[in-house]
Amino acid sequence: MAVTLKDVATLAGVSVKTVSNVVNGYAFVKPENRRRVEEALAATGYRPNVGARNLRRGRTGFLALMVPELSIPYFGEMAGLVITAAQRRGWSVLIEQTQGTRDRERATVDSLGPHLVDGALVHPEALEADDFPDAEGKIPLVLLGEHAVDVALDRVAIDNVRAAHVAVSHLVSLGRRRIAAIGANPQRGTSSLRLAGYRAALADAGLRSADSLVEPVAKYHRAEGAAAMKRLLAQEEPPDAVFCFNDLLAVGALRSAAEHGLRVPEDIAIVGFDNTEESAFSLPALTTISPDKAAIAEAAIDLIDSRLAGTESDAPRSVQPPFSLEVRESTVVS
């Protein structure tokens, strides 16, 4: 016979409601009661009937996550954190990879509906405002990352302009004066913001922002970073520091610097962005902007949860999680 909430409540010496609150992850449970319920759950082997619970709530039990490329570590790590945050609230996550093309992104957004998922987290690269469906009869959508598209949707993103400013100001503080940027790409919303932060930091330091020091890339991949660094080092006056718009570009830049016989950071300093796991294990370890990825995932899930609960106004909300600069060997000699 299946174990019931009442069985768990009897063993723990608490009410059925208390057991339900613990099972559903509600925070307002006395620590002692929570401990007793968790011990009773473990002792009885109770497993909630998620399907029945979702049916009672009028939900599917699934969320969608749309990302450009799972092979880019940032998106892979974010997917894992979103899954963890969603599971704590009883959701499973369906992931769609779009390769950042408008057609794939538009087709994905159009396919989302209450028959399939309860809500969606969308990280667009190419979508425009007209590509988003009317809100009526649709599921809650949360945009991840800063984008120029003007739509009335909830958003979660760090301040990319300020983060880039912090990264470049760090290089300036080390005495670097010819600072390059790798990652310009008009198709990526975050690229223009990071470029703006880069230029603002140079201006604040009284340094010239030379177009020859800004390297465009088609993709945020290692090979693109390596090729861009080679072009920079071939200049008559090569840079003494480089700000890369993600960690993969920075890892590629590290490779090219080594191939040119340069010491990092003595001859050239390099900063990345995203603080992916790879950045801590590159050689040298990479200084990088570290977004609070766990906070991004939690905030996005919270926004969907509150929309479904109907506890918020219709006005779109914007959440800006924190970030920090993780200083490592690529800019400071240890």
CSV table of C-alpha atoms in Angstrom, one decimal:
chain,number,residue,atom,x,y,z
A,1,MET,CA,0.0,0.0,0.0
A,2,ALA,CA,1.3,3.5,-0.9
A,3,VAL,CA,2.5,5.7,1.9
A,4,THR,CA,0.2,8.8,2.4
A,5,LEU,CA,0.7,12.2,3.8
A,6,LYS,CA,-1.3,11.1,6.8
A,7,ASP,CA,1.1,8.2,7.4
A,8,VAL,CA,4.0,10.7,7.4
A,9,ALA,CA,2.2,13.1,9.6
A,10,THR,CA,1.3,10.4,12.2
A,11,LEU,CA,5.0,9.3,12.4
A,12,ALA,CA,6.3,12.8,12.6
A,13,GLY,CA,3.6,13.9,15.2
A,14,VAL,CA,2.6,16.9,13.1
A,15,SER,CA,-0.4,17.9,11.0
A,16,VAL,CA,-1.0,16.8,7.4
A,17,LYS,CA,-0.8,20.5,6.4
A,18,THR,CA,2.7,20.7,7.8
A,19,VAL,CA,3.8,17.7,5.9
A,20,SER,CA,2.3,19.1,2.7
A,21,ASN,CA,4.2,22.4,3.3
A,22,VAL,CA,7.5,20.6,3.7
A,23,VAL,CA,6.9,18.4,0.6
A,24,ASN,CA,6.0,21.5,-1.5
A,25,GLY,CA,9.1,23.4,-0.4
A,26,TYR,CA,7.3,26.2,1.6
A,27,ALA,CA,9.8,28.2,3.7
A,28,PHE,CA,7.5,28.9,6.7
A,29,VAL,CA,7.8,25.7,8.7
A,30,LYS,CA,9.4,25.6,12.1
A,31,PRO,CA,12.9,24.0,11.9
A,32,GLU,CA,12.1,21.3,14.4
A,33,ASN,CA,8.9,20.4,12.6
A,34,ARG,CA,10.7,20.4,9.3
A,35,ARG,CA,13.4,18.0,10.8
A,36,ARG,CA,10.8,15.6,12.1
A,37,VAL,CA,8.9,15.6,8.8
A,38,GLU,CA,12.1,15.0,6.7
A,39,GLU,CA,13.0,12.1,9.0
A,40,ALA,CA,9.5,10.6,8.6
A,41,LEU,CA,9.7,11.1,4.9
A,42,ALA,CA,12.9,9.2,4.7
A,43,ALA,CA,11.7,6.5,7.1
A,44,THR,CA,8.5,5.8,5.2
A,45,GLY,CA,9.9,6.3,1.7
A,46,TYR,CA,7.1,8.6,0.8
A,47,ARG,CA,7.1,9.8,-2.8
A,48,PRO,CA,4.7,12.6,-3.9
A,49,ASN,CA,2.4,12.0,-6.9
A,50,VAL,CA,3.6,14.9,-9.0
A,51,GLY,CA,1.3,14.2,-11.8
A,52,ALA,CA,-1.8,14.2,-9.6
A,53,ARG,CA,-0.6,17.4,-7.8
A,54,ASN,CA,-0.1,19.2,-11.1
A,55,LEU,CA,-3.5,18.1,-12.4
A,56,ARG,CA,-5.1,19.6,-9.3
A,57,ARG,CA,-3.3,22.8,-9.8
A,58,GLY,CA,-4.1,23.0,-13.5
A,59,ARG,CA,-0.5,22.7,-14.5
A,60,THR,CA,1.6,20.5,-16.8
A,61,GLY,CA,4.6,20.2,-14.4
A,62,PHE,CA,7.0,21.4,-17.1
A,63,LEU,CA,8.9,24.6,-17.9
A,64,ALA,CA,10.8,25.4,-21.2
A,65,LEU,CA,14.3,26.8,-21.4
A,66,MET,CA,15.4,28.2,-24.7
A,67,VAL,CA,19.2,28.8,-25.2
A,68,PRO,CA,21.4,29.4,-28.2
A,69,GLU,CA,24.1,26.8,-27.7
A,70,LEU,CA,24.5,24.2,-24.9
A,71,SER,CA,28.1,23.7,-26.1
A,72,ILE,CA,28.9,27.2,-24.7
A,73,PRO,CA,29.7,26.5,-21.0
A,74,TYR,CA,27.7,29.5,-19.7
A,75,PHE,CA,24.5,28.2,-21.2
A,76,GLY,CA,25.2,24.6,-20.1
A,77,GLU,CA,25.9,25.8,-16.5
A,78,MET,CA,22.8,28.0,-16.5
A,79,ALA,CA,20.7,25.1,-17.7
A,80,GLY,CA,21.8,23.0,-14.8
A,81,LEU,CA,21.0,25.7,-12.3
A,82,VAL,CA,17.6,26.3,-13.9
A,83,ILE,CA,16.8,22.6,-13.6
A,84,THR,CA,17.8,22.6,-9.9
A,85,ALA,CA,15.7,25.7,-9.1
A,86,ALA,CA,12.7,24.3,-11.0
A,87,GLN,CA,12.9,20.9,-9.4
A,88,ARG,CA,12.7,22.4,-6.0
A,89,ARG,CA,9.3,23.7,-7.0
A,90,GLY,CA,8.1,20.5,-8.6
A,91,TRP,CA,8.9,21.3,-12.3
A,92,SER,CA,10.8,19.4,-14.9
A,93,VAL,CA,12.6,21.4,-17.6
A,94,LEU,CA,12.4,21.0,-21.4
A,95,ILE,CA,15.4,22.5,-23.2
A,96,GLU,CA,15.5,23.8,-26.7
A,97,GLN,CA,18.7,24.8,-28.5
A,98,THR,CA,18.2,27.3,-31.2
A,99,GLN,CA,21.8,28.1,-32.5
A,100,GLY,CA,20.8,31.8,-32.0
A,101,THR,CA,18.9,32.0,-35.4
A,102,ARG,CA,15.8,34.0,-35.6
A,103,ASP,CA,13.8,31.3,-37.4
A,104,ARG,CA,14.6,28.7,-34.8
A,105,GLU,CA,13.9,31.1,-31.9
A,106,ARG,CA,10.6,32.3,-33.4
A,107,ALA,CA,9.5,28.7,-34.1
A,108,THR,CA,10.3,27.7,-30.5
A,109,VAL,CA,8.4,30.7,-28.9
A,110,ASP,CA,5.4,30.0,-31.2
A,111,SER,CA,5.3,26.4,-30.1
A,112,LEU,CA,5.0,27.2,-26.4
A,113,GLY,CA,1.6,27.0,-24.9
A,114,PRO,CA,-0.3,25.9,-21.8
A,115,HIS,CA,-0.9,22.5,-23.3
A,116,LEU,CA,2.9,21.9,-23.2
A,117,VAL,CA,4.5,23.9,-20.4
A,118,ASP,CA,3.6,26.2,-17.6
A,119,GLY,CA,6.1,28.9,-18.4
A,120,ALA,CA,9.3,29.5,-20.3
A,121,LEU,CA,12.7,31.0,-19.8
A,122,VAL,CA,14.0,32.5,-23.1
A,123,HIS,CA,17.5,33.6,-23.9
A,124,PRO,CA,17.1,35.2,-27.3
A,125,GLU,CA,19.9,36.2,-29.7
A,126,ALA,CA,18.0,37.3,-32.8
A,127,LEU,CA,14.3,37.7,-31.9
A,128,GLU,CA,12.6,41.0,-32.6
A,129,ALA,CA,9.6,42.5,-30.8
A,130,ASP,CA,7.1,41.4,-33.4
A,131,ASP,CA,8.3,37.8,-32.9
A,132,PHE,CA,6.7,37.5,-29.5
A,133,PRO,CA,3.1,36.3,-29.2
A,134,ASP,CA,0.4,38.4,-27.7
A,135,ALA,CA,0.2,37.8,-23.9
A,136,GLU,CA,-3.5,36.8,-23.9
A,137,GLY,CA,-4.0,33.1,-23.5
A,138,LYS,CA,-0.2,32.5,-23.4
A,139,ILE,CA,2.1,31.2,-20.7
A,140,PRO,CA,4.5,33.4,-18.6
A,141,LEU,CA,7.7,34.2,-20.4
A,142,VAL,CA,10.9,35.4,-18.8
A,143,LEU,CA,13.7,36.9,-20.8
A,144,LEU,CA,17.2,36.0,-19.7
A,145,GLY,CA,20.0,38.5,-20.5
A,146,GLU,CA,19.9,42.1,-21.6
A,147,HIS,CA,18.6,42.6,-25.1
A,148,ALA,CA,17.6,45.6,-27.2
A,149,VAL,CA,14.2,44.1,-28.1
A,150,ASP,CA,11.4,46.1,-26.5
A,151,VAL,CA,8.7,43.8,-25.2
A,152,ALA,CA,6.6,43.9,-22.1
A,153,LEU,CA,8.0,40.8,-20.5
A,154,ASP,CA,9.7,40.0,-17.2
A,155,ARG,CA,13.5,40.0,-17.4
A,156,VAL,CA,16.5,38.8,-15.4
A,157,ALA,CA,20.0,40.0,-16.3
A,158,ILE,CA,23.0,41.5,-14.7
A,159,ASP,CA,24.2,45.0,-15.6
A,160,ASN,CA,26.4,44.2,-18.6
A,161,VAL,CA,27.6,47.8,-19.1
A,162,ARG,CA,28.7,48.1,-15.5
A,163,ALA,CA,30.3,44.7,-15.5
A,164,ALA,CA,32.3,45.4,-18.6
A,165,HIS,CA,33.3,48.8,-17.1
A,166,VAL,CA,34.6,46.9,-14.0
A,167,ALA,CA,36.6,44.5,-16.1
A,168,VAL,CA,38.3,47.2,-18.1
A,169,SER,CA,38.8,49.4,-15.1
A,170,HIS,CA,40.7,46.5,-13.4
A,171,LEU,CA,43.1,46.4,-16.4
A,172,VAL,CA,43.5,50.2,-16.2
A,173,SER,CA,44.3,49.9,-12.5
A,174,LEU,CA,47.2,47.6,-13.4
A,175,GLY,CA,48.8,50.2,-15.6
A,176,ARG,CA,47.6,48.8,-18.9
A,177,ARG,CA,47.0,51.6,-21.5
A,178,ARG,CA,46.5,49.9,-24.9
A,179,ILE,CA,43.4,47.7,-24.0
A,180,ALA,CA,41.7,45.8,-26.8
A,181,ALA,CA,38.3,44.2,-26.9
A,182,ILE,CA,37.3,40.9,-28.5
A,183,GLY,CA,33.7,40.1,-29.1
A,184,ALA,CA,31.9,42.8,-31.0
A,185,ASN,CA,28.9,41.4,-32.8
A,186,PRO,CA,25.8,43.5,-33.7
A,187,GLN,CA,23.6,40.4,-33.7
A,188,ARG,CA,24.2,39.8,-30.0
A,189,GLY,CA,22.4,42.1,-27.6
A,190,THR,CA,24.9,41.7,-24.8
A,191,SER,CA,27.8,42.5,-27.2
A,192,SER,CA,26.7,46.1,-27.6
A,193,LEU,CA,26.3,46.6,-23.9
A,194,ARG,CA,29.7,45.1,-23.1
A,195,LEU,CA,31.3,47.2,-25.8
A,196,ALA,CA,29.6,50.3,-24.3
A,197,GLY,CA,31.0,49.5,-20.9
A,198,TYR,CA,34.5,48.9,-22.4
A,199,ARG,CA,34.5,52.3,-24.1
A,200,ALA,CA,33.1,54.1,-21.1
A,201,ALA,CA,35.8,52.7,-18.9
A,202,LEU,CA,38.5,53.8,-21.3
A,203,ALA,CA,36.9,57.3,-21.5
A,204,ASP,CA,36.8,57.6,-17.7
A,205,ALA,CA,40.5,56.7,-17.6
A,206,GLY,CA,41.3,59.3,-20.3
A,207,LEU,CA,42.3,56.6,-22.8
A,208,ARG,CA,41.5,56.6,-26.5
A,209,SER,CA,39.1,54.0,-27.8
A,210,ALA,CA,40.7,53.0,-31.1
A,211,ASP,CA,38.5,51.0,-33.5
A,212,SER,CA,41.6,49.0,-34.5
A,213,LEU,CA,41.6,47.5,-31.0
A,214,VAL,CA,38.0,46.3,-31.2
A,215,GLU,CA,37.9,42.8,-32.8
A,216,PRO,CA,34.5,41.5,-34.1
A,217,VAL,CA,33.6,37.8,-34.0
A,218,ALA,CA,30.9,35.7,-35.6
A,219,LYS,CA,30.6,33.3,-32.7
A,220,TYR,CA,31.6,33.3,-29.1
A,221,HIS,CA,33.9,30.3,-29.5
A,222,ARG,CA,37.5,29.5,-28.7
A,223,ALA,CA,38.6,29.5,-32.3
A,224,GLU,CA,37.2,33.0,-32.8
A,225,GLY,CA,39.0,34.3,-29.8
A,226,ALA,CA,42.3,32.8,-31.0
A,227,ALA,CA,41.9,34.3,-34.5
A,228,ALA,CA,41.0,37.7,-33.1
A,229,MET,CA,44.0,37.7,-30.8
A,230,LYS,CA,46.3,36.8,-33.7
A,231,ARG,CA,45.0,39.8,-35.6
A,232,LEU,CA,45.6,42.1,-32.7
A,233,LEU,CA,49.1,40.8,-32.1
A,234,ALA,CA,50.0,41.4,-35.8
A,235,GLN,CA,49.4,45.2,-35.4
A,236,GLU,CA,52.3,47.5,-35.4
A,237,GLU,CA,51.4,48.5,-31.8
A,238,PRO,CA,49.8,45.4,-30.3
A,239,PRO,CA,47.7,45.7,-27.1
A,240,ASP,CA,49.0,45.2,-23.6
A,241,ALA,CA,45.7,43.9,-22.4
A,242,VAL,CA,42.5,42.4,-23.8
A,243,PHE,CA,38.9,42.3,-22.5
A,244,CYS,CA,37.1,39.3,-24.0
A,245,PHE,CA,33.3,39.3,-24.0
A,246,ASN,CA,33.1,35.7,-22.8
A,247,ASP,CA,35.4,33.1,-21.3
A,248,LEU,CA,35.7,31.0,-24.5
A,249,LEU,CA,37.0,33.9,-26.4
A,250,ALA,CA,39.5,34.5,-23.6
A,251,VAL,CA,40.7,30.9,-23.6
A,252,GLY,CA,41.3,31.2,-27.4
A,253,ALA,CA,43.2,34.5,-26.8
A,254,LEU,CA,45.4,32.8,-24.2
A,255,ARG,CA,46.3,30.2,-26.7
A,256,SER,CA,47.4,32.7,-29.4
A,257,ALA,CA,49.3,34.7,-26.8
A,258,ALA,CA,51.3,31.5,-25.9
A,259,GLU,CA,51.9,30.7,-29.5
A,260,HIS,CA,53.4,34.2,-30.0
A,261,GLY,CA,55.8,33.6,-27.0
A,262,LEU,CA,54.0,36.1,-24.8
A,263,ARG,CA,53.8,35.8,-21.0
A,264,VAL,CA,50.4,36.3,-19.4
A,265,PRO,CA,50.0,38.6,-17.6
A,266,GLU,CA,53.5,40.0,-17.7
A,267,ASP,CA,53.4,40.9,-21.4
A,268,ILE,CA,49.7,41.0,-21.9
A,269,ALA,CA,46.8,40.7,-19.5
A,270,ILE,CA,43.5,39.0,-20.4
A,271,VAL,CA,40.0,39.2,-18.8
A,272,GLY,CA,37.0,37.1,-19.7
A,273,PHE,CA,33.3,37.1,-18.9
A,274,ASP,CA,31.0,34.5,-17.3
A,275,ASN,CA,33.3,32.7,-14.8
A,276,THR,CA,32.6,29.3,-16.3
A,277,GLU,CA,34.3,26.3,-14.7
A,278,GLU,CA,36.9,26.3,-17.5
A,279,SER,CA,38.1,29.7,-16.5
A,280,ALA,CA,39.5,28.5,-13.2
A,281,PHE,CA,41.4,25.6,-14.8
A,282,SER,CA,42.9,27.4,-17.8
A,283,LEU,CA,46.7,28.1,-17.7
A,284,PRO,CA,47.0,30.7,-16.4
A,285,ALA,CA,43.7,30.8,-14.6
A,286,LEU,CA,41.5,33.4,-16.1
A,287,THR,CA,40.4,36.7,-14.5
A,288,THR,CA,36.7,37.0,-15.3
A,289,ILE,CA,33.4,38.7,-14.6
A,290,SER,CA,31.4,36.4,-12.4
A,291,PRO,CA,27.6,36.7,-12.7
A,292,ASP,CA,25.6,35.2,-9.9
A,293,LYS,CA,24.2,32.4,-12.1
A,294,ALA,CA,22.4,30.7,-9.3
A,295,ALA,CA,20.6,34.0,-8.5
A,296,ILE,CA,19.7,34.4,-12.1
A,297,ALA,CA,18.1,30.9,-12.2
A,298,GLU,CA,16.3,31.4,-8.9
A,299,ALA,CA,14.9,34.8,-9.9
A,300,ALA,CA,13.6,33.6,-13.3
A,301,ILE,CA,11.8,30.6,-11.7
A,302,ASP,CA,10.4,32.9,-9.0
A,303,LEU,CA,9.0,35.2,-11.7
A,304,ILE,CA,7.2,32.4,-13.4
A,305,ASP,CA,5.9,31.0,-10.1
A,306,SER,CA,4.5,34.4,-9.0
A,307,ARG,CA,2.9,35.0,-12.5
A,308,LEU,CA,1.1,31.6,-12.3
A,309,ALA,CA,0.0,32.4,-8.7
A,310,GLY,CA,-1.5,35.7,-9.9
A,311,THR,CA,0.2,37.6,-7.1
A,312,GLU,CA,1.8,40.3,-9.3
A,313,SER,CA,0.5,43.2,-11.4
A,314,ASP,CA,0.5,43.0,-15.1
A,315,ALA,CA,3.5,45.4,-15.3
A,316,PRO,CA,6.7,43.7,-16.5
A,317,ARG,CA,9.3,43.3,-13.8
A,318,SER,CA,13.1,43.4,-14.1
A,319,VAL,CA,15.5,41.6,-11.8
A,320,GLN,CA,19.2,42.5,-11.8
A,321,PRO,CA,21.2,39.9,-9.9
A,322,PRO,CA,24.7,40.8,-8.7
A,323,PHE,CA,28.1,40.1,-10.3
A,324,SER,CA,31.7,40.3,-9.2
A,325,LEU,CA,35.2,40.3,-10.7
A,326,GLU,CA,37.1,37.1,-10.1
A,327,VAL,CA,40.8,38.1,-10.1
A,328,ARG,CA,43.1,35.3,-11.2
A,329,GLU,CA,46.5,34.7,-12.8
A,330,SER,CA,45.7,36.1,-16.2
A,331,THR,CA,45.9,39.7,-14.9
A,332,VAL,CA,47.9,39.5,-11.6
A,333,VAL,CA,51.1,37.6,-11.0
A,334,SER,CA,50.6,35.2,-8.1
